Short mmCIF file of C-alpha atoms and ligand atoms in Angstrom, two decimals:
data_model
loop_
_atom_site.label_atom_id
_atom_site.label_comp_id
_atom_site.label_asym_id
_atom_site.label_seq_id
_atom_site.Cartn_x
_atom_site.Cartn_y
_atom_site.Cartn_z
CA UNK A 1 -135.08 -100.96 -117.03
CA UNK A 2 -137.65 -98.83 -115.12
CA UNK A 3 -136.15 -96.83 -112.24
CA UNK A 4 -137.40 -97.61 -108.71
CA UNK A 5 -139.00 -94.71 -106.81
CA UNK A 6 -135.88 -94.44 -104.66
CA UNK A 7 -133.71 -94.18 -107.78
CA UNK A 8 -136.04 -91.58 -109.33
CA UNK A 9 -135.94 -89.47 -106.15
CA UNK A 10 -132.17 -89.78 -105.75
CA UNK A 11 -131.67 -88.91 -109.43
CA UNK A 12 -133.86 -85.79 -109.16
CA UNK A 13 -132.17 -84.68 -105.91
CA UNK A 14 -128.75 -85.02 -107.56
CA UNK A 15 -129.78 -83.16 -110.75
CA UNK A 16 -131.52 -80.31 -108.92
CA UNK A 17 -128.58 -79.90 -106.53
CA UNK A 18 -126.20 -79.63 -109.51
CA UNK A 19 -128.47 -77.13 -111.30
CA UNK A 20 -128.86 -75.01 -108.14
CA UNK A 21 -125.07 -75.06 -107.59
CA UNK A 22 -124.48 -73.80 -111.15
CA UNK A 23 -127.07 -71.03 -110.70
CA UNK A 24 -126.48 -69.85 -107.11
CA UNK A 25 -122.78 -70.57 -106.57
CA UNK A 26 -121.22 -70.22 -110.05
CA UNK A 27 -123.67 -67.69 -111.54
CA UNK A 28 -123.77 -69.95 -114.62
CA UNK A 29 -127.29 -71.41 -115.04
CA UNK A 30 -127.25 -74.71 -116.97
CA UNK A 31 -131.04 -75.09 -117.38
CA UNK A 32 -133.81 -72.51 -117.67
CA UNK A 33 -136.05 -71.73 -114.68
CA UNK A 34 -139.09 -73.47 -116.19
CA UNK A 35 -137.25 -76.77 -116.56
CA UNK A 36 -135.80 -76.48 -113.03
CA UNK A 37 -139.26 -75.77 -111.60
CA UNK A 38 -140.78 -78.72 -113.48
CA UNK A 39 -138.20 -81.15 -112.04
CA UNK A 40 -138.53 -79.53 -108.63
CA UNK A 41 -142.31 -80.10 -108.58
CA UNK A 42 -141.75 -83.74 -109.62
CA UNK A 43 -139.35 -84.19 -106.68
CA UNK A 44 -141.75 -82.54 -104.21
CA UNK A 45 -144.55 -84.87 -105.38
CA UNK A 46 -142.37 -88.00 -105.12
CA UNK A 47 -140.91 -87.05 -101.70
CA UNK A 48 -144.40 -86.22 -100.39
CA UNK A 49 -145.68 -89.61 -101.55
CA UNK A 50 -142.58 -91.40 -100.24
CA UNK A 51 -141.28 -89.40 -97.23
CA UNK A 52 -138.99 -92.27 -96.30
CA UNK A 53 -136.75 -91.17 -99.20
CA UNK A 54 -136.72 -87.45 -98.30
CA UNK A 55 -133.17 -86.57 -97.19
CA UNK A 56 -132.20 -83.58 -95.03
CA UNK A 57 -129.96 -82.25 -97.83
CA UNK A 58 -132.60 -82.53 -100.56
CA UNK A 59 -133.14 -79.30 -102.54
CA UNK A 60 -136.74 -79.35 -101.24
CA UNK A 61 -135.40 -78.64 -97.72
CA UNK A 62 -134.33 -75.12 -98.74
CA UNK A 63 -137.78 -73.59 -98.30
CA UNK A 64 -137.59 -73.20 -94.53
CA UNK A 65 -140.51 -73.88 -92.25
CA UNK A 66 -139.05 -73.65 -88.75
CA UNK A 67 -140.36 -70.79 -86.60
CA UNK A 68 -138.36 -70.10 -83.45
CA UNK A 69 -139.10 -68.04 -80.34
CA UNK A 70 -135.53 -66.79 -80.24
CA UNK A 71 -131.99 -67.70 -81.23
CA UNK A 72 -129.84 -70.05 -79.15
CA UNK A 73 -126.42 -68.69 -78.31
CA UNK A 74 -123.35 -70.19 -79.99
CA UNK A 75 -119.80 -70.07 -78.60
CA UNK A 76 -117.20 -69.58 -81.33
CA UNK A 77 -114.33 -71.89 -80.31
CA UNK A 78 -112.16 -69.87 -82.71
CA UNK A 79 -113.08 -66.18 -82.22
CA UNK A 80 -114.18 -64.03 -85.15
CA UNK A 81 -111.96 -60.94 -85.02
CA UNK A 82 -112.63 -57.61 -86.69
CA UNK A 83 -110.29 -55.77 -89.04
CA UNK A 84 -108.35 -52.56 -88.49
CA UNK A 85 -109.60 -49.92 -90.92
CA UNK A 86 -107.30 -47.69 -92.99
CA UNK A 87 -108.35 -44.78 -95.22
CA UNK A 88 -105.30 -43.78 -97.27
CA UNK A 89 -102.35 -45.08 -99.31
CA UNK A 90 -100.00 -43.70 -96.64
CA UNK A 91 -101.65 -45.93 -94.02
CA UNK A 92 -101.32 -48.94 -96.32
CA UNK A 93 -97.62 -48.20 -96.78
CA UNK A 94 -97.22 -47.90 -93.00
CA UNK A 95 -98.98 -51.29 -92.61
CA UNK A 96 -96.55 -52.84 -95.14
CA UNK A 97 -93.55 -51.30 -93.31
CA UNK A 98 -94.73 -52.77 -89.98
CA UNK A 99 -95.21 -56.18 -91.59
CA UNK A 100 -91.75 -56.17 -93.19
CA UNK A 101 -90.12 -54.90 -89.98
CA UNK A 102 -91.72 -57.67 -87.90
CA UNK A 103 -90.98 -60.46 -90.38
CA UNK A 104 -87.64 -59.17 -91.60
CA UNK A 105 -88.62 -59.78 -95.24
CA UNK A 106 -91.01 -58.52 -97.91
CA UNK A 107 -94.31 -60.37 -98.37
CA UNK A 108 -96.97 -60.75 -101.03
CA UNK A 109 -100.53 -59.69 -100.25
CA UNK A 110 -103.91 -60.89 -101.40
CA UNK A 111 -106.58 -58.28 -102.04
CA UNK A 112 -110.23 -59.22 -101.58
CA UNK A 113 -113.28 -57.01 -102.09
CA UNK A 114 -114.76 -56.09 -98.72
CA UNK A 115 -118.36 -57.30 -99.05
CA UNK A 116 -120.80 -55.15 -97.10
CA UNK A 117 -122.92 -57.85 -95.48
CA UNK A 118 -122.74 -59.62 -92.15
CA UNK A 119 -120.22 -62.19 -90.99
CA UNK A 120 -121.37 -65.76 -90.61
CA UNK A 121 -119.65 -68.93 -89.51
CA UNK A 122 -120.56 -72.34 -90.99
CA UNK A 123 -119.62 -75.64 -89.39
CA UNK A 124 -119.60 -78.96 -91.24
CA UNK A 125 -119.20 -82.45 -89.83
CA UNK A 126 -118.49 -85.29 -92.22
CA UNK A 127 -119.23 -82.84 -95.02
CA UNK A 128 -122.76 -81.98 -93.77
CA UNK A 129 -123.82 -78.50 -92.58
CA UNK A 130 -124.41 -78.82 -88.84
CA UNK A 131 -124.32 -75.22 -87.66
CA UNK A 132 -124.72 -71.71 -88.98
CA UNK A 133 -123.98 -68.79 -86.65
CA UNK A 134 -123.78 -65.00 -86.73
CA UNK A 135 -120.57 -63.31 -85.60
CA UNK A 136 -122.25 -61.68 -82.59
CA UNK A 137 -119.50 -60.12 -80.48
CA UNK A 138 -116.90 -62.41 -82.04
CA UNK A 139 -117.07 -64.98 -79.25
CA UNK A 140 -120.81 -65.43 -78.69
CA UNK A 141 -123.07 -65.50 -81.75
CA UNK A 142 -126.60 -66.64 -82.58
CA UNK A 143 -127.52 -70.05 -83.93
CA UNK A 144 -129.04 -69.44 -87.38
CA UNK A 145 -128.68 -72.98 -88.74
CA UNK A 146 -132.31 -73.23 -89.95
CA UNK A 147 -131.99 -69.93 -91.80
CA UNK A 148 -128.56 -70.79 -93.25
CA UNK A 149 -130.10 -73.84 -94.93
CA UNK A 150 -132.44 -71.58 -96.92
CA UNK A 151 -129.54 -69.55 -98.39
CA UNK A 152 -129.15 -71.25 -101.77
CA UNK A 153 -125.40 -70.57 -102.11
CA UNK A 154 -124.62 -72.27 -98.78
CA UNK A 155 -123.88 -75.94 -99.54
CA UNK A 156 -125.84 -78.42 -97.38
CA UNK A 157 -123.28 -81.08 -98.29
CA UNK A 158 -119.64 -80.53 -99.28
CA UNK A 159 -117.81 -82.31 -102.07
CA UNK A 160 -115.69 -84.04 -99.38
CA UNK A 161 -116.92 -85.68 -96.15
CA UNK A 162 -114.70 -83.56 -93.90
CA UNK A 163 -115.04 -81.66 -90.62
CA UNK A 164 -114.38 -77.97 -91.25
CA UNK A 165 -115.45 -74.51 -90.11
CA UNK A 166 -115.55 -71.63 -92.57
CA UNK A 167 -116.42 -67.94 -92.32
CA UNK A 168 -117.68 -65.45 -94.78
CA UNK A 169 -120.12 -62.72 -95.55
CA UNK A 170 -123.86 -63.15 -96.05
CA UNK A 171 -125.20 -60.34 -98.24
CA UNK A 172 -128.25 -59.22 -100.21
CA UNK A 173 -127.61 -58.41 -103.90
CA UNK A 174 -128.41 -54.79 -104.77
CA UNK A 175 -131.21 -55.79 -107.17
CA UNK A 176 -132.89 -57.93 -104.47
CA UNK A 177 -132.57 -55.05 -102.01
CA UNK A 178 -134.27 -52.60 -104.38
CA UNK A 179 -137.07 -55.10 -105.15
CA UNK A 180 -137.58 -55.92 -101.45
CA UNK A 181 -137.90 -52.25 -100.52
CA UNK A 182 -140.31 -51.59 -103.41
CA UNK A 183 -142.48 -54.48 -102.15
CA UNK A 184 -142.32 -53.28 -98.53
CA UNK A 185 -143.24 -49.75 -99.57
CA UNK A 186 -146.29 -51.09 -101.47
CA UNK A 187 -147.26 -53.01 -98.30
CA UNK A 188 -146.79 -49.93 -96.13
CA UNK A 189 -143.90 -51.53 -94.24
CA UNK A 190 -140.69 -49.79 -93.15
CA UNK A 191 -137.97 -50.07 -95.79
CA UNK A 192 -134.37 -51.14 -95.07
CA UNK A 193 -131.73 -48.41 -95.07
CA UNK A 194 -129.18 -50.47 -97.05
CA UNK A 195 -128.47 -54.03 -98.27
CA UNK A 196 -126.39 -54.77 -95.18
CA UNK A 197 -129.28 -54.03 -92.83
CA UNK A 198 -131.63 -55.97 -95.13
CA UNK A 199 -129.30 -58.99 -95.05
CA UNK A 200 -128.92 -58.80 -91.25
CA UNK A 201 -132.69 -58.50 -90.80
CA UNK A 202 -133.27 -61.41 -93.20
CA UNK A 203 -130.74 -63.90 -91.82
CA UNK A 204 -131.90 -63.15 -88.26
CA UNK A 205 -135.56 -63.87 -89.01
CA UNK A 206 -137.30 -66.18 -86.52
CA UNK A 207 -139.36 -67.64 -89.39
CA UNK A 208 -136.98 -69.34 -91.82
CA UNK A 209 -139.63 -69.17 -94.59
CA UNK A 210 -139.11 -65.39 -94.58
CA UNK A 211 -135.33 -65.85 -94.83
CA UNK A 212 -135.89 -68.23 -97.76
CA UNK A 213 -137.83 -65.51 -99.60
CA UNK A 214 -135.11 -62.86 -99.36
CA UNK A 215 -132.64 -64.12 -102.01
CA UNK A 216 -129.59 -63.85 -99.76
CA UNK A 217 -126.18 -64.92 -101.01
CA UNK A 218 -122.69 -65.46 -99.58
CA UNK A 219 -118.99 -65.03 -100.25
CA UNK A 220 -116.85 -67.26 -98.02
CA UNK A 221 -113.33 -66.10 -97.23
CA UNK A 222 -111.82 -67.88 -94.23
CA UNK A 223 -111.01 -71.42 -93.23
CA UNK A 224 -111.31 -71.17 -89.45
CA UNK A 225 -110.67 -74.79 -88.66
CA UNK A 226 -108.78 -76.23 -91.63
CA UNK A 227 -109.74 -79.79 -90.78
CA UNK A 228 -107.69 -82.14 -92.96
CA UNK A 229 -106.86 -79.47 -95.57
CA UNK A 230 -103.18 -78.61 -96.10
CA UNK A 231 -103.08 -75.05 -97.43
CA UNK A 232 -100.10 -72.68 -97.09
CA UNK A 233 -101.69 -69.38 -98.12
CA UNK A 234 -104.95 -67.46 -98.44
CA UNK A 235 -105.10 -67.77 -102.26
CA UNK A 236 -104.92 -71.58 -101.96
CA UNK A 237 -107.48 -71.55 -99.13
CA UNK A 238 -109.96 -69.70 -101.35
CA UNK A 239 -109.40 -72.22 -104.15
CA UNK A 240 -110.09 -75.02 -101.66
CA UNK A 241 -113.31 -73.28 -100.60
CA UNK A 242 -114.32 -73.22 -104.29
CA UNK A 243 -113.49 -76.93 -104.65
CA UNK A 244 -115.57 -77.79 -101.57
CA UNK A 245 -118.64 -76.15 -103.16
CA UNK A 246 -118.63 -72.73 -101.49
CA UNK A 247 -119.26 -69.44 -103.26
CA UNK A 248 -116.20 -67.19 -103.10
CA UNK A 249 -115.55 -63.81 -104.68
CA UNK A 250 -113.61 -64.21 -107.91
CA UNK A 251 -112.27 -60.63 -107.97
CA UNK A 252 -109.41 -61.47 -105.58
CA UNK A 253 -105.81 -60.80 -106.63
CA UNK A 254 -102.36 -61.61 -105.24
CA UNK A 255 -100.19 -58.47 -105.23
CA UNK A 256 -96.43 -58.52 -104.71
CA UNK A 257 -96.06 -54.80 -104.06
CA UNK A 258 -98.06 -52.08 -102.32
CA UNK A 259 -98.21 -50.24 -105.65
CA UNK A 260 -100.07 -53.24 -107.10
CA UNK A 261 -102.36 -53.22 -104.03
CA UNK A 262 -103.09 -49.54 -104.62
CA UNK A 263 -103.75 -50.11 -108.33
CA UNK A 264 -106.25 -52.84 -107.37
CA UNK A 265 -107.97 -50.48 -104.92
CA UNK A 266 -108.19 -47.68 -107.49
CA UNK A 267 -109.57 -50.03 -110.15
CA UNK A 268 -112.39 -51.12 -107.87
CA UNK A 269 -113.11 -47.64 -106.64
CA UNK A 270 -114.40 -46.94 -110.16
CA UNK A 271 -116.09 -50.34 -110.73
CA UNK A 272 -117.85 -50.32 -107.35
CA UNK A 273 -121.19 -48.89 -108.53
CA UNK A 274 -121.49 -51.49 -111.32
CA UNK A 275 -121.03 -54.49 -109.00
CA UNK A 276 -124.28 -56.43 -108.28
CA UNK A 277 -123.42 -56.36 -104.54
CA UNK A 278 -122.27 -53.64 -102.16
CA UNK A 279 -118.66 -53.36 -101.08
CA UNK A 280 -117.28 -50.85 -98.58
CA UNK A 281 -113.61 -51.34 -99.34
CA UNK A 282 -110.82 -53.81 -99.97
CA UNK A 283 -109.32 -56.27 -97.46
CA UNK A 284 -105.53 -56.56 -97.76
CA UNK A 285 -104.06 -59.73 -96.23
CA UNK A 286 -100.57 -61.11 -95.97
CA UNK A 287 -100.99 -64.13 -98.23
CA UNK A 288 -98.68 -66.69 -96.62
CA UNK A 289 -100.11 -68.47 -93.55
CA UNK A 290 -96.75 -68.95 -91.80
CA UNK A 291 -96.23 -65.15 -92.07
CA UNK A 292 -99.77 -64.63 -90.72
CA UNK A 293 -99.04 -66.91 -87.77
CA UNK A 294 -95.81 -65.04 -87.01
CA UNK A 295 -97.64 -61.69 -87.07
CA UNK A 296 -100.55 -62.95 -84.98
CA UNK A 297 -103.41 -60.90 -83.52
CA UNK A 298 -103.87 -57.92 -81.21
CA UNK A 299 -106.74 -58.16 -78.71
CA UNK A 300 -109.26 -57.28 -81.40
CA UNK A 301 -107.71 -57.69 -84.83
CA UNK A 302 -105.14 -59.57 -86.93
CA UNK A 303 -101.78 -57.82 -87.46
CA UNK A 304 -101.60 -59.42 -90.92
CA UNK A 305 -104.61 -57.69 -92.50
CA UNK A 306 -106.19 -54.27 -92.86
CA UNK A 307 -109.45 -53.10 -94.37
CA UNK A 308 -109.05 -50.15 -96.72
CA UNK A 309 -112.37 -48.30 -96.59
CA UNK A 310 -113.77 -46.40 -99.60
CA UNK A 311 -115.33 -43.01 -98.92
CA UNK A 312 -119.12 -43.49 -98.43
CA UNK A 313 -120.80 -44.14 -101.79
CA UNK A 314 -122.48 -41.05 -103.33
CA UNK A 315 -125.86 -41.68 -104.99
CA UNK A 316 -127.67 -44.99 -104.42
CA UNK A 317 -127.06 -47.05 -107.56
CA UNK A 318 -130.02 -47.13 -109.91
CA UNK A 319 -131.27 -50.55 -110.99
CA UNK A 320 -130.27 -49.88 -114.66
CA UNK A 321 -126.57 -49.50 -113.78
CA UNK A 322 -126.31 -52.93 -112.18
CA UNK A 323 -125.17 -55.99 -114.14
CA UNK A 324 -128.01 -58.41 -113.56
CA UNK A 325 -126.23 -61.32 -111.93
CA UNK A 326 -127.18 -62.69 -108.51
N1 3B8 B 401 -116.23 -58.38 -95.53
C1 3B8 B 401 -115.35 -59.10 -96.25
O1 3B8 B 401 -115.50 -59.26 -97.45
C2 3B8 B 401 -114.20 -59.73 -95.53
C3 3B8 B 401 -114.12 -59.64 -94.14
C4 3B8 B 401 -113.04 -60.22 -93.47
C5 3B8 B 401 -112.90 -60.16 -92.04
O2 3B8 B 401 -113.79 -59.60 -91.32
C6 3B8 B 401 -111.73 -60.76 -91.44
C7 3B8 B 401 -111.51 -60.73 -90.06
C8 3B8 B 401 -110.37 -61.33 -89.57
F1 3B8 B 401 -110.12 -61.28 -88.26
C9 3B8 B 401 -109.44 -61.96 -90.38
C10 3B8 B 401 -109.67 -62.01 -91.77
C11 3B8 B 401 -110.80 -61.41 -92.28
O3 3B8 B 401 -110.99 -61.47 -93.64
C12 3B8 B 401 -112.06 -60.89 -94.23
N2 3B8 B 401 -112.14 -60.97 -95.57
C13 3B8 B 401 -113.17 -60.42 -96.24
N3 3B8 B 401 -113.21 -60.55 -97.61
#
């Protein structure tokens, strides 16, 4: 039986959302670009002819179009802390000693690549994105909801209709950074010093169409407000973020000893230049949440995590060296 217009539109929205998820979140395209574009144009035509069926979470709403005079301020009910930096194995061992002394037992750690982007916070109500915000000073950030919606790896709707707040890093892939600077040079514009600055300048654009053009991506890493989720450790939390539809970094590893942590760090010190995104170190976190809660926070940072920083990268990676994934 012939589909109604509403069914055609809903069907296209669903398909295009699934294809975009595979491409931008899982790095595993399921259709080629030409086919995606063909369906996308069909959806734009149908939604234009029947705006009553255009939904706020349709893939066509990713193009931006809001121009603001400035950013509203956002108060982070749960502050975004920064991490204490360490620069040597000795400091990591000292961190582990402090943790064991405070808790009275050994712990397992989770190592995560330290993505060199800018921190963002995303708030969902009933599974719908309601607010995107920059970290700011950790308590007061900027409302970048319009721009967040143009970042293709940020889900507009979660797989569960829950209230939750998550945090992560918004970054610009190395290849996009190199292409953006080449384009800016040709146009006689100033170039960005590094992908982090390019990401910050792109997510804090007053014209969300510009943000949409910058091919930003994300890796989420924290459940700020767990909502109804029952997770006991960071590894589980990251799996939940995956299940909800977020993009998380798959290089993470649970390590039961500091020697394993150090082996992880050394392995990524060598792989760093081949990664399609910039990292400036490795974040080491006590994995278990009850241990984290017992360790708590200082005024500015958690006692249950440190950021091991790599020495500044030597030569800027050439485009040939990079694996061409988003
Ligand atoms: N850049 C990062 O890739 C990254 C950053 C942070 C944080 O800034 C961070 C700050 C906190 F107070 C607590 C946990 C954190 O975990 C983190 N985990 C990460 N993977």
